[in-house]
Amino acid sequence: MVKLPHPILIVATFLLAACTQLATAKEINLAPVGLQVVPSKDRLVSLDDHIRLAEAASHKLERNPGDDQARREYNFAVARICGSLRQSKLTPWAAPVKLASHTLTWKRDPHPEMDPAKYEFIPADQLEIHGKSMAVREIKSGLGAPLVAKRVADQTHELAPTPHFYFTVTAIARFTGSRCEIEIVEALEHETVSVGGHTWPLAADFTAPLAMTLTEMETQKLNIPRLLRPAEFAGSTRISRLEPYDPNKTVVLLVHGLASSPTTWFPLLNQLRNDPAIRDNYQFWFYSYPSGYPYSYSASILRKELDQVEKHYPLHQKMVVIGHSMGGCISRLLITDSKQQIWNQMFTVTPEQMDMTPDHKHILTESSIFEHRPEIGRVIFISTPHRGSDLATNWIGKAFIHLVKIPDTLLSIGIEEARYKKHRAGEKHLDRFPDSIDTLAPNNDFVTAINTVPIKAGIPYHTIAGDRGHGDAPKSSDGVVPYWSSHQSGALSEKIVPTNHGAHQHQEAMDEVTRILHEHQQPHR
């Protein structure tokens, strides 16, 4: 007989994986590019020196806009100007800064969210970035000094993913006589910049702000705790955004899976934001939640979150939802009209006939009776166990089921609803409220019921799945989800990629997401 690992060892394995460093962003010192500066301990002198160097490079570019060395010197000098302002705590946006050779001023941004007084501007070229989620540094060559704009955020009301926002911006310096004016340009909004009568691509570093966000998130350390003790982390449930809200851009809502968090999406985001068409048309939001809840319950919470968020950030275009693993199951419920069909398959009486406390009945009905969300225009399912996974019923799943602590409220609902449950042949019947792993079992009553309800007609959806490189679809599996579970016959497209359950981080899958997002925008152009 094969001796199976103890459940605690299984959890320890997941915890070790969670501790893997996803990204680090360390500040470093840089040597000057081309033009040399004699270091000065006087920060005002150093600031003035870098302004003079930027001006000299600017004049070279006016004479010869194709001078790449002058462009690099300009970018370096402008970055050092911003770095000097940060270190000296000078505020040219409040009042001009008079120096020996120049007066430094600031061009106001009409966007209220970009008030410079609220930001710390960090030169991106001083950030050394490492980590498996930021393995590729996506940098756009052009004119300007790429910066990370760091601002303290209200996580509740502003939908910030961390205590700070980290935005992608670029600094430009313009010269008129002895005046140097700094402009901060949002690199996700603008592709070019005009200086001295010439137009260049706007330089940008799309990876640096993501790396700093990811470093501060550290939610991967909570992946297993949020699975095992979801009630303790109920406050971590939220929709959050990565960039300033733009009503003219389509929202892409990313929904993570079991024992996961928004950090799982950063390799994909890193690639997507390097695509100019996607920058021009899309903005990215996350849904983060404790993954120990049954996914039908997590979907009901998401519907409430969407209701609240859209009061403050109304959508002018229908959003695209991308769900990985159990996140795909949640996403599927957003484009489904269940009516009474699921309820009738699971219970012997109507909601009105149930003798339950009103609050408990409300939770139960919201998880079983729902309508599709009209603001959703497309869904991408990645490694999604629509029909469940055998992993939820084997020894690994059983080990975790015994470790997941369901909230007392849901336990009480389970006791109250038990006397009304139908005992259908072949289905798994529980004497308690299910957890997330229960609702991933192929014979779970909710799983069998939802698969009798069609997805709302007219909403296109796509499937991406892994086959571990075996090339054996339709008999394939990604090691967690088999093809028979991830396949959807009504999908507009289906892509099988040679990888495991983490398909959303595989290059072919990321390219497929890029293709689909391009396709989604075609009717709107």
Short mmCIF file of C-alpha atoms in Angstrom, two decimals:
data_model
loop_
_atom_site.label_atom_id
_atom_site.label_comp_id
_atom_site.label_asym_id
_atom_site.label_seq_id
_atom_site.Cartn_x
_atom_site.Cartn_y
_atom_site.Cartn_z
CA MET A 1 0.00 0.00 0.00
CA VAL A 2 1.26 3.46 -0.91
CA LYS A 3 1.49 5.74 2.08
CA LEU A 4 -0.11 9.10 1.29
CA PRO A 5 1.32 12.36 2.61
CA HIS A 6 -0.28 13.83 5.71
CA PRO A 7 -2.64 16.76 4.98
CA ILE A 8 -0.39 19.13 6.90
CA LEU A 9 2.47 18.24 4.54
CA ILE A 10 0.25 19.06 1.59
CA VAL A 11 -0.54 22.46 3.06
CA ALA A 12 3.15 23.02 3.81
CA THR A 13 3.97 22.39 0.17
CA PHE A 14 1.46 25.03 -0.91
CA LEU A 15 2.79 27.47 1.68
CA LEU A 16 6.34 27.06 0.40
CA ALA A 17 5.10 27.80 -3.10
CA ALA A 18 3.30 30.88 -1.79
CA CYS A 19 6.52 32.20 -0.28
CA THR A 20 8.25 32.23 -3.67
CA GLN A 21 9.27 35.80 -4.46
CA LEU A 22 7.00 37.01 -7.25
CA ALA A 23 8.67 40.40 -7.68
CA THR A 24 11.15 42.77 -6.09
CA ALA A 25 11.84 46.38 -7.03
CA LYS A 26 15.07 47.69 -5.51
CA GLU A 27 16.36 51.23 -6.00
CA ILE A 28 19.91 51.52 -7.35
CA ASN A 29 22.32 54.33 -8.27
CA LEU A 30 23.11 54.97 -11.93
CA ALA A 31 26.13 56.35 -13.76
CA PRO A 32 25.54 59.29 -16.13
CA VAL A 33 24.84 58.51 -19.79
CA GLY A 34 27.17 60.34 -22.19
CA LEU A 35 27.29 63.80 -20.57
CA GLN A 36 29.22 63.89 -17.35
CA VAL A 37 28.27 65.68 -14.17
CA VAL A 38 30.63 66.45 -11.31
CA PRO A 39 28.76 65.15 -8.24
CA SER A 40 27.71 67.84 -5.81
CA LYS A 41 26.61 67.44 -2.22
CA ASP A 42 24.45 70.51 -2.73
CA ARG A 43 21.18 69.12 -4.06
CA LEU A 44 20.17 72.43 -5.63
CA VAL A 45 23.47 72.58 -7.52
CA SER A 46 23.02 68.97 -8.64
CA LEU A 47 19.45 69.71 -9.76
CA ASP A 48 20.62 72.74 -11.76
CA ASP A 49 23.39 70.68 -13.37
CA HIS A 50 20.93 68.06 -14.58
CA ILE A 51 18.60 70.74 -15.94
CA ARG A 52 21.50 72.17 -17.93
CA LEU A 53 22.31 68.69 -19.26
CA ALA A 54 18.70 68.11 -20.26
CA GLU A 55 18.64 71.48 -22.02
CA ALA A 56 21.83 70.70 -23.94
CA ALA A 57 20.44 67.34 -25.05
CA SER A 58 17.15 69.01 -25.99
CA HIS A 59 18.95 71.45 -28.27
CA LYS A 60 20.77 68.56 -29.94
CA LEU A 61 17.44 66.84 -30.58
CA GLU A 62 15.97 70.04 -32.07
CA ARG A 63 18.81 70.05 -34.60
CA ASN A 64 18.79 66.29 -35.17
CA PRO A 65 15.73 64.39 -33.88
CA GLY A 66 17.34 61.12 -34.94
CA ASP A 67 20.27 61.51 -32.52
CA ASP A 68 19.70 58.48 -30.26
CA GLN A 69 22.62 59.36 -27.99
CA ALA A 70 21.14 62.81 -27.35
CA ARG A 71 17.77 61.24 -26.66
CA ARG A 72 19.31 58.89 -24.08
CA GLU A 73 21.15 61.82 -22.47
CA TYR A 74 17.89 63.80 -22.33
CA ASN A 75 15.97 60.91 -20.76
CA PHE A 76 18.69 60.28 -18.19
CA ALA A 77 18.95 63.97 -17.22
CA VAL A 78 15.15 64.36 -16.89
CA ALA A 79 15.01 61.26 -14.69
CA ARG A 80 17.71 62.75 -12.46
CA ILE A 81 15.77 66.04 -12.25
CA CYS A 82 12.77 64.10 -10.96
CA GLY A 83 14.97 62.11 -8.61
CA SER A 84 16.52 65.31 -7.24
CA LEU A 85 13.08 66.83 -6.67
CA ARG A 86 12.04 63.73 -4.78
CA GLN A 87 15.16 63.73 -2.56
CA SER A 88 15.08 67.47 -1.93
CA LYS A 89 11.30 67.52 -1.37
CA LEU A 90 11.00 70.53 -3.67
CA THR A 91 7.56 71.32 -5.05
CA PRO A 92 7.71 73.22 -8.37
CA TRP A 93 3.97 72.50 -8.83
CA ALA A 94 3.29 74.76 -5.84
CA ALA A 95 5.72 77.56 -6.75
CA PRO A 96 8.60 78.01 -9.25
CA VAL A 97 11.98 76.82 -8.00
CA LYS A 98 14.70 79.39 -8.76
CA LEU A 99 18.16 77.92 -9.40
CA ALA A 100 21.47 79.40 -10.52
CA SER A 101 20.83 78.99 -14.25
CA HIS A 102 17.13 78.13 -14.53
CA THR A 103 13.72 78.52 -13.00
CA LEU A 104 11.96 75.18 -12.66
CA THR A 105 8.19 75.07 -13.16
CA TRP A 106 5.54 72.39 -13.50
CA LYS A 107 2.79 71.91 -16.09
CA ARG A 108 -0.54 71.20 -14.44
CA ASP A 109 -2.46 68.06 -15.43
CA PRO A 110 -6.20 68.75 -15.86
CA HIS A 111 -6.98 65.26 -14.54
CA PRO A 112 -7.77 65.74 -10.80
CA GLU A 113 -6.42 62.32 -9.94
CA MET A 114 -2.95 63.38 -11.17
CA ASP A 115 -2.43 66.22 -8.66
CA PRO A 116 1.39 66.12 -8.25
CA ALA A 117 1.15 67.14 -4.60
CA LYS A 118 -0.28 63.69 -3.89
CA TYR A 119 2.53 61.73 -5.56
CA GLU A 120 6.06 60.55 -5.09
CA PHE A 121 7.72 60.28 -8.51
CA ILE A 122 10.28 57.47 -8.66
CA PRO A 123 12.60 57.22 -11.71
CA ALA A 124 11.99 53.80 -13.23
CA ASP A 125 15.60 53.46 -14.41
CA GLN A 126 16.66 53.40 -10.75
CA LEU A 127 14.54 50.30 -10.07
CA GLU A 128 16.18 46.91 -10.35
CA ILE A 129 13.40 44.36 -10.84
CA HIS A 130 13.51 40.62 -10.22
CA GLY A 131 11.01 37.84 -9.62
CA LYS A 132 9.27 35.09 -11.55
CA SER A 133 6.18 37.19 -12.29
CA MET A 134 8.23 40.03 -13.76
CA ALA A 135 10.68 37.93 -15.77
CA VAL A 136 10.29 40.21 -18.81
CA ARG A 137 10.72 43.96 -18.43
CA GLU A 138 8.39 45.66 -20.89
CA ILE A 139 9.98 48.98 -21.82
CA LYS A 140 8.92 51.25 -24.67
CA SER A 141 11.72 53.19 -26.30
CA GLY A 142 11.12 56.87 -26.93
CA LEU A 143 11.49 60.32 -25.44
CA GLY A 144 11.03 61.09 -21.76
CA ALA A 145 11.96 59.72 -18.36
CA PRO A 146 9.73 56.79 -17.32
CA LEU A 147 8.57 57.16 -13.71
CA VAL A 148 6.48 55.30 -11.18
CA ALA A 149 3.89 57.65 -9.69
CA LYS A 150 3.28 56.44 -6.12
CA ARG A 151 0.28 57.75 -4.21
CA VAL A 152 -1.31 56.87 -0.89
CA ALA A 153 -4.74 55.46 -1.70
CA ASP A 154 -8.03 54.84 0.01
CA GLN A 155 -8.43 51.13 -0.67
CA THR A 156 -12.14 51.13 0.13
CA HIS A 157 -13.39 54.05 -1.93
CA GLU A 158 -10.78 54.30 -4.68
CA LEU A 159 -10.56 50.57 -5.46
CA ALA A 160 -6.83 50.50 -4.79
CA PRO A 161 -5.21 47.04 -4.83
CA THR A 162 -2.70 48.03 -2.12
CA PRO A 163 -2.22 50.94 0.33
CA HIS A 164 -0.66 52.81 -2.62
CA PHE A 165 -1.41 53.30 -6.29
CA TYR A 166 1.56 52.81 -8.62
CA PHE A 167 0.87 54.47 -11.98
CA THR A 168 2.84 54.45 -15.23
CA VAL A 169 3.92 58.00 -16.13
CA THR A 170 6.70 59.72 -18.06
CA ALA A 171 8.39 63.08 -17.39
CA ILE A 172 9.13 65.57 -20.17
CA ALA A 173 11.23 68.73 -19.82
CA ARG A 174 10.66 71.74 -22.10
CA PHE A 175 12.82 74.86 -22.23
CA THR A 176 11.88 78.48 -22.91
CA GLY A 177 14.72 80.89 -22.23
CA SER A 178 15.89 80.17 -18.68
CA ARG A 179 12.66 78.40 -17.76
CA CYS A 180 12.45 74.61 -17.54
CA GLU A 181 8.93 73.19 -17.40
CA ILE A 182 8.32 69.59 -16.32
CA GLU A 183 5.25 67.78 -17.62
CA ILE A 184 4.05 64.41 -16.31
CA VAL A 185 2.38 62.36 -19.07
CA GLU A 186 0.25 59.28 -18.41
CA ALA A 187 1.95 56.60 -20.48
CA LEU A 188 -1.16 54.42 -20.72
CA GLU A 189 -3.07 57.34 -22.26
CA HIS A 190 -0.54 58.82 -24.70
CA GLU A 191 1.66 57.15 -27.30
CA THR A 192 3.62 60.16 -28.57
CA VAL A 193 4.96 63.46 -27.27
CA SER A 194 5.97 66.69 -29.04
CA VAL A 195 9.03 68.67 -27.93
CA GLY A 196 10.89 71.39 -29.82
CA GLY A 197 8.82 71.04 -32.97
CA HIS A 198 9.36 67.29 -33.30
CA THR A 199 7.24 64.30 -32.30
CA TRP A 200 8.61 61.13 -30.74
CA PRO A 201 7.16 57.94 -29.28
CA LEU A 202 6.63 58.49 -25.57
CA ALA A 203 9.10 56.42 -23.53
CA ALA A 204 7.55 54.18 -20.89
CA ASP A 205 8.33 51.41 -18.42
CA PHE A 206 5.20 49.28 -18.04
CA THR A 207 6.77 46.70 -15.74
CA ALA A 208 8.11 48.93 -12.96
CA PRO A 209 4.70 50.04 -11.55
CA LEU A 210 3.42 46.46 -11.72
CA ALA A 211 6.49 45.20 -9.88
CA MET A 212 6.06 47.76 -7.12
CA THR A 213 2.35 46.93 -6.82
CA LEU A 214 3.12 43.23 -6.69
CA THR A 215 5.84 43.74 -4.09
CA GLU A 216 3.42 45.62 -1.84
CA MET A 217 0.51 43.22 -2.40
CA GLU A 218 2.12 40.11 -0.90
CA THR A 219 -1.33 38.51 -1.07
CA GLN A 220 0.21 35.26 -2.28
CA LYS A 221 1.18 34.72 1.37
CA LEU A 222 -2.54 34.70 2.17
CA ASN A 223 -3.59 32.28 -0.57
CA ILE A 224 -3.79 29.22 1.68
CA PRO A 225 -5.10 31.06 4.80
CA ARG A 226 -7.88 32.63 2.69
CA LEU A 227 -8.79 29.13 1.50
CA LEU A 228 -8.71 27.49 4.90
CA ARG A 229 -10.21 30.34 6.99
CA PRO A 230 -12.32 32.45 4.61
CA ALA A 231 -14.35 34.20 7.32
CA GLU A 232 -11.20 35.71 8.83
CA PHE A 233 -10.42 37.36 5.52
CA ALA A 234 -13.89 38.48 4.49
CA GLY A 235 -12.60 42.06 4.56
CA SER A 236 -10.13 41.25 1.77
CA THR A 237 -13.01 40.79 -0.68
CA ARG A 238 -12.95 43.64 -3.15
CA ILE A 239 -12.81 44.82 -6.71
CA SER A 240 -9.70 46.91 -7.31
CA ARG A 241 -8.18 48.78 -10.25
CA LEU A 242 -4.64 49.24 -11.51
CA GLU A 243 -4.81 52.62 -13.22
CA PRO A 244 -6.76 55.89 -13.24
CA TYR A 245 -10.39 55.20 -14.17
CA ASP A 246 -11.20 56.06 -17.79
CA PRO A 247 -14.90 55.88 -18.74
CA ASN A 248 -13.93 55.54 -22.40
CA LYS A 249 -11.96 52.33 -21.91
CA THR A 250 -13.38 48.84 -21.63
CA VAL A 251 -12.92 47.22 -18.23
CA VAL A 252 -11.24 43.80 -18.15
CA LEU A 253 -12.18 42.12 -14.86
CA LEU A 254 -9.75 39.38 -13.77
CA VAL A 255 -11.04 36.67 -11.40
CA HIS A 256 -8.49 34.36 -9.74
CA GLY A 257 -9.07 30.76 -8.70
CA LEU A 258 -8.75 28.46 -5.71
CA ALA A 259 -5.94 29.22 -3.21
CA SER A 260 -4.91 32.16 -5.35
CA SER A 261 -5.04 35.97 -5.53
CA PRO A 262 -4.74 38.82 -8.07
CA THR A 263 -0.95 38.34 -8.06
CA THR A 264 -1.47 35.37 -10.36
CA TRP A 265 -2.42 37.74 -13.22
CA PHE A 266 0.70 39.91 -13.29
CA PRO A 267 2.66 38.06 -16.01
CA LEU A 268 -0.36 38.43 -18.30
CA LEU A 269 -0.85 42.08 -17.34
CA ASN A 270 2.82 42.78 -17.99
CA GLN A 271 2.43 41.55 -21.56
CA LEU A 272 -0.96 43.13 -22.24
CA ARG A 273 0.09 46.62 -21.17
CA ASN A 274 2.97 46.48 -23.65
CA ASP A 275 0.44 46.30 -26.50
CA PRO A 276 -0.52 49.80 -27.75
CA ALA A 277 -3.99 48.74 -28.95
CA ILE A 278 -4.78 47.24 -25.56
CA ARG A 279 -3.42 50.28 -23.72
CA ASP A 280 -5.64 52.43 -25.89
CA ASN A 281 -8.83 50.43 -25.36
CA TYR A 282 -8.71 48.64 -22.00
CA GLN A 283 -8.33 49.19 -18.27
CA PHE A 284 -7.82 46.36 -15.76
CA TRP A 285 -9.71 45.51 -12.58
CA PHE A 286 -9.39 42.56 -10.18
CA TYR A 287 -11.86 40.63 -8.10
CA SER A 288 -10.11 39.33 -4.97
CA TYR A 289 -11.93 37.06 -2.52
CA PRO A 290 -11.31 34.32 0.08
CA SER A 291 -11.39 31.16 -2.01
CA GLY A 292 -12.69 28.87 0.77
CA TYR A 293 -16.28 29.91 0.07
CA PRO A 294 -18.38 27.83 -2.36
CA TYR A 295 -18.02 29.54 -5.69
CA SER A 296 -21.75 30.18 -6.01
CA TYR A 297 -21.51 32.27 -2.82
CA SER A 298 -18.41 34.10 -4.09
CA ALA A 299 -20.31 34.92 -7.29
CA SER A 300 -23.20 36.39 -5.28
CA ILE A 301 -20.72 38.62 -3.42
CA LEU A 302 -19.18 39.69 -6.73
CA ARG A 303 -22.58 40.74 -8.04
CA LYS A 304 -23.01 43.01 -5.01
CA GLU A 305 -19.50 44.40 -5.46
CA LEU A 306 -20.26 45.23 -9.10
CA ASP A 307 -23.45 47.01 -8.08
CA GLN A 308 -21.53 49.22 -5.64
CA VAL A 309 -18.51 49.87 -7.85
CA GLU A 310 -20.55 50.87 -10.88
CA LYS A 311 -22.26 53.62 -8.90
CA HIS A 312 -18.91 55.40 -8.69
CA TYR A 313 -17.28 54.10 -11.88
CA PRO A 314 -20.06 53.70 -14.46
CA LEU A 315 -19.29 51.53 -17.48
CA HIS A 316 -19.75 53.01 -20.95
CA GLN A 317 -18.76 49.78 -22.69
CA LYS A 318 -19.52 46.22 -21.75
CA MET A 319 -16.72 44.64 -19.75
CA VAL A 320 -14.66 41.57 -20.54
CA VAL A 321 -14.29 39.02 -17.73
CA ILE A 322 -11.36 36.60 -17.59
CA GLY A 323 -11.54 33.78 -15.04
CA HIS A 324 -8.88 31.25 -14.17
CA SER A 325 -9.80 27.88 -12.65
CA MET A 326 -12.54 28.40 -10.05
CA GLY A 327 -12.55 32.05 -11.10
CA GLY A 328 -13.91 30.81 -14.42
CA CYS A 329 -16.73 29.03 -12.58
CA ILE A 330 -17.59 32.31 -10.84
CA SER A 331 -17.46 34.12 -14.18
CA ARG A 332 -19.79 31.56 -15.75
CA LEU A 333 -22.49 32.42 -13.20
CA LEU A 334 -22.30 36.08 -14.26
CA ILE A 335 -23.54 35.20 -17.76
CA THR A 336 -26.28 32.77 -16.73
CA ASP A 337 -29.99 33.12 -16.05
CA SER A 338 -30.70 30.36 -13.55
CA LYS A 339 -34.34 31.30 -12.94
CA GLN A 340 -35.71 28.52 -10.68
CA GLN A 341 -33.97 25.72 -12.54
CA ILE A 342 -31.03 25.20 -10.19
CA TRP A 343 -33.20 25.65 -7.11
CA ASN A 344 -35.78 23.13 -8.30
CA GLN A 345 -33.10 20.52 -8.93
CA MET A 346 -31.60 20.97 -5.47
CA PHE A 347 -34.61 21.49 -3.17
CA THR A 348 -38.00 19.90 -2.54
CA VAL A 349 -39.82 23.17 -1.80
CA THR A 350 -39.87 26.75 -3.07
CA PRO A 351 -37.93 29.50 -1.24
CA GLU A 352 -41.20 30.79 0.20
CA GLN A 353 -41.96 27.40 1.72
CA MET A 354 -38.63 27.11 3.50
CA ASP A 355 -38.72 27.62 7.25
CA MET A 356 -35.46 29.56 7.61
CA THR A 357 -34.30 32.84 9.07
CA PRO A 358 -34.70 35.65 6.48
CA ASP A 359 -30.97 36.41 6.32
CA HIS A 360 -30.08 32.79 5.73
CA LYS A 361 -32.76 32.38 3.08
CA HIS A 362 -31.46 35.51 1.35
CA ILE A 363 -27.93 34.07 1.14
CA LEU A 364 -29.23 30.75 -0.13
CA THR A 365 -31.46 32.24 -2.82
CA GLU A 366 -28.80 34.68 -4.05
CA SER A 367 -26.42 31.75 -4.50
CA SER A 368 -28.97 29.68 -6.44
CA ILE A 369 -31.32 32.09 -8.23
CA PHE A 370 -29.66 34.80 -10.32
CA GLU A 371 -29.70 36.64 -13.64
CA HIS A 372 -26.88 37.35 -16.06
CA ARG A 373 -25.05 40.64 -15.67
CA PRO A 374 -25.99 42.90 -18.61
CA GLU A 375 -22.72 44.86 -18.33
CA ILE A 376 -20.65 41.85 -19.41
CA GLY A 377 -19.92 41.58 -23.11
CA ARG A 378 -17.44 38.69 -23.29
CA VAL A 379 -15.87 36.04 -21.05
CA ILE A 380 -12.60 34.11 -21.35
CA PHE A 381 -12.45 30.85 -19.39
CA ILE A 382 -8.94 29.59 -18.59
CA SER A 383 -8.41 26.11 -17.06
CA THR A 384 -12.00 26.20 -15.79
CA PRO A 385 -13.58 23.08 -14.21
CA HIS A 386 -17.13 23.71 -15.43
CA ARG A 387 -18.07 20.11 -14.66
CA GLY A 388 -15.81 19.75 -11.67
CA SER A 389 -12.48 18.07 -11.08
CA ASP A 390 -11.65 14.65 -9.73
CA LEU A 391 -9.00 16.38 -7.63
CA ALA A 392 -11.85 17.62 -5.43
CA THR A 393 -12.88 14.04 -4.62
CA ASN A 394 -9.53 12.27 -4.33
CA TRP A 395 -7.29 12.15 -1.27
CA ILE A 396 -5.87 15.67 -1.88
CA GLY A 397 -9.33 17.22 -2.06
CA LYS A 398 -10.54 15.28 0.96
CA ALA A 399 -7.51 16.42 2.94
CA PHE A 400 -8.26 20.07 2.26
CA ILE A 401 -12.01 19.70 2.84
CA HIS A 402 -11.26 18.67 6.43
CA LEU A 403 -9.04 21.72 6.87
CA VAL A 404 -11.35 24.40 5.44
CA LYS A 405 -13.24 26.21 8.21
CA ILE A 406 -16.65 27.27 6.94
CA PRO A 407 -18.09 30.42 8.64
CA ASP A 408 -20.67 29.79 11.35
CA THR A 409 -23.35 31.59 9.33
CA LEU A 410 -22.93 29.22 6.40
CA LEU A 411 -22.81 26.22 8.73
CA SER A 412 -26.16 27.29 10.17
CA ILE A 413 -27.62 27.59 6.68
CA GLY A 414 -26.38 24.09 5.92
CA ILE A 415 -28.24 22.73 8.94
CA GLU A 416 -31.43 24.59 8.05
CA GLU A 417 -31.45 23.64 4.38
CA ALA A 418 -30.54 19.97 4.89
CA ARG A 419 -34.14 18.86 5.46
CA TYR A 420 -35.18 20.36 2.11
CA LYS A 421 -32.39 18.93 -0.05
CA LYS A 422 -33.14 16.44 -2.81
CA HIS A 423 -31.19 13.20 -2.77
CA ARG A 424 -30.70 12.61 -6.48
CA ALA A 425 -29.03 9.43 -7.68
CA GLY A 426 -25.33 9.84 -8.34
CA GLU A 427 -25.05 13.20 -6.61
CA LYS A 428 -22.97 13.97 -3.57
CA HIS A 429 -25.20 14.88 -0.63
CA LEU A 430 -23.74 16.88 2.26
CA ASP A 431 -25.10 17.30 5.77
CA ARG A 432 -23.43 20.72 5.92
CA PHE A 433 -22.98 23.82 3.78
CA PRO A 434 -20.39 23.11 1.05
CA ASP A 435 -16.99 24.76 0.87
CA SER A 436 -15.22 25.71 -2.36
CA ILE A 437 -13.65 22.29 -2.82
CA ASP A 438 -17.03 20.60 -2.41
CA THR A 439 -18.42 22.76 -5.22
CA LEU A 440 -15.63 21.62 -7.53
CA ALA A 441 -16.60 17.95 -7.20
CA PRO A 442 -18.12 16.53 -10.41
CA ASN A 443 -21.01 14.98 -8.45
CA ASN A 444 -21.80 18.06 -6.35
CA ASP A 445 -25.49 18.91 -6.63
CA PHE A 446 -24.84 22.53 -7.62
CA VAL A 447 -22.27 21.51 -10.26
CA THR A 448 -24.64 19.02 -11.87
CA ALA A 449 -27.49 21.55 -11.74
CA ILE A 450 -25.61 24.50 -13.23
CA ASN A 451 -24.52 22.40 -16.18
CA THR A 452 -28.16 21.93 -17.18
CA VAL A 453 -28.59 25.70 -17.51
CA PRO A 454 -27.30 27.29 -20.71
CA ILE A 455 -25.10 30.37 -20.84
CA LYS A 456 -27.04 33.47 -21.85
CA ALA A 457 -27.39 33.61 -25.63
CA GLY A 458 -25.59 36.48 -27.34
CA ILE A 459 -22.64 36.72 -24.91
CA PRO A 460 -19.51 35.37 -26.65
CA TYR A 461 -17.13 33.29 -24.59
CA HIS A 462 -13.83 31.51 -25.17
CA THR A 463 -11.98 28.57 -23.67
CA ILE A 464 -8.25 28.17 -23.01
CA ALA A 465 -6.99 24.91 -21.48
CA GLY A 466 -3.72 23.08 -20.90
CA ASP A 467 -2.78 19.56 -21.92
CA ARG A 468 0.69 19.40 -20.27
CA GLY A 469 2.25 19.15 -23.74
CA HIS A 470 0.80 15.70 -24.40
CA GLY A 471 -1.26 16.80 -27.38
CA ASP A 472 -3.92 14.26 -26.46
CA ALA A 473 -7.12 16.36 -26.45
CA PRO A 474 -9.98 15.52 -26.01
CA LYS A 475 -8.56 12.96 -23.56
CA SER A 476 -6.22 15.54 -22.10
CA SER A 477 -5.91 17.17 -18.69
CA ASP A 478 -3.88 20.03 -17.27
CA GLY A 479 -3.17 17.90 -14.21
CA VAL A 480 -6.09 19.40 -12.28
CA VAL A 481 -8.89 19.98 -14.78
CA PRO A 482 -9.62 17.41 -17.52
CA TYR A 483 -10.66 18.46 -21.00
CA TRP A 484 -14.15 17.04 -20.54
CA SER A 485 -14.67 19.55 -17.75
CA SER A 486 -13.10 22.65 -19.35
CA HIS A 487 -14.59 22.15 -22.81
CA GLN A 488 -17.65 24.22 -23.74
CA SER A 489 -19.27 23.34 -27.05
CA GLY A 490 -20.72 26.84 -27.44
CA ALA A 491 -17.36 28.62 -27.10
CA LEU A 492 -16.50 31.01 -29.90
CA SER A 493 -12.93 29.67 -29.80
CA GLU A 494 -10.97 27.01 -27.96
CA LYS A 495 -7.20 27.02 -27.51
CA ILE A 496 -5.23 24.09 -26.08
CA VAL A 497 -1.78 25.08 -24.84
CA PRO A 498 1.10 22.76 -23.85
CA THR A 499 1.15 23.50 -20.14
CA ASN A 500 -0.31 22.59 -16.78
CA HIS A 501 -3.10 24.19 -14.74
CA GLY A 502 -1.34 27.57 -14.76
CA ALA A 503 -2.28 28.13 -18.39
CA HIS A 504 -2.96 31.84 -17.85
CA GLN A 505 0.79 32.34 -17.37
CA HIS A 506 1.85 30.37 -20.48
CA GLN A 507 3.00 32.38 -23.49
CA GLU A 508 0.59 30.78 -25.97
CA ALA A 509 -2.35 31.41 -23.65
CA MET A 510 -1.30 35.02 -23.07
CA ASP A 511 -1.04 35.50 -26.83
CA GLU A 512 -4.53 34.03 -27.20
CA VAL A 513 -5.93 36.46 -24.63
CA THR A 514 -4.26 39.29 -26.55
CA ARG A 515 -5.86 38.07 -29.78
CA ILE A 516 -9.31 37.85 -28.21
CA LEU A 517 -9.07 41.36 -26.75
CA HIS A 518 -8.08 42.71 -30.16
CA GLU A 519 -11.04 40.89 -31.69
CA HIS A 520 -13.40 42.27 -29.03
CA GLN A 521 -12.59 45.85 -30.03
CA GLN A 522 -13.17 45.38 -33.77
CA PRO A 523 -16.93 46.08 -33.76
CA HIS A 524 -16.34 49.27 -31.74
CA ARG A 525 -13.86 50.87 -34.13
#
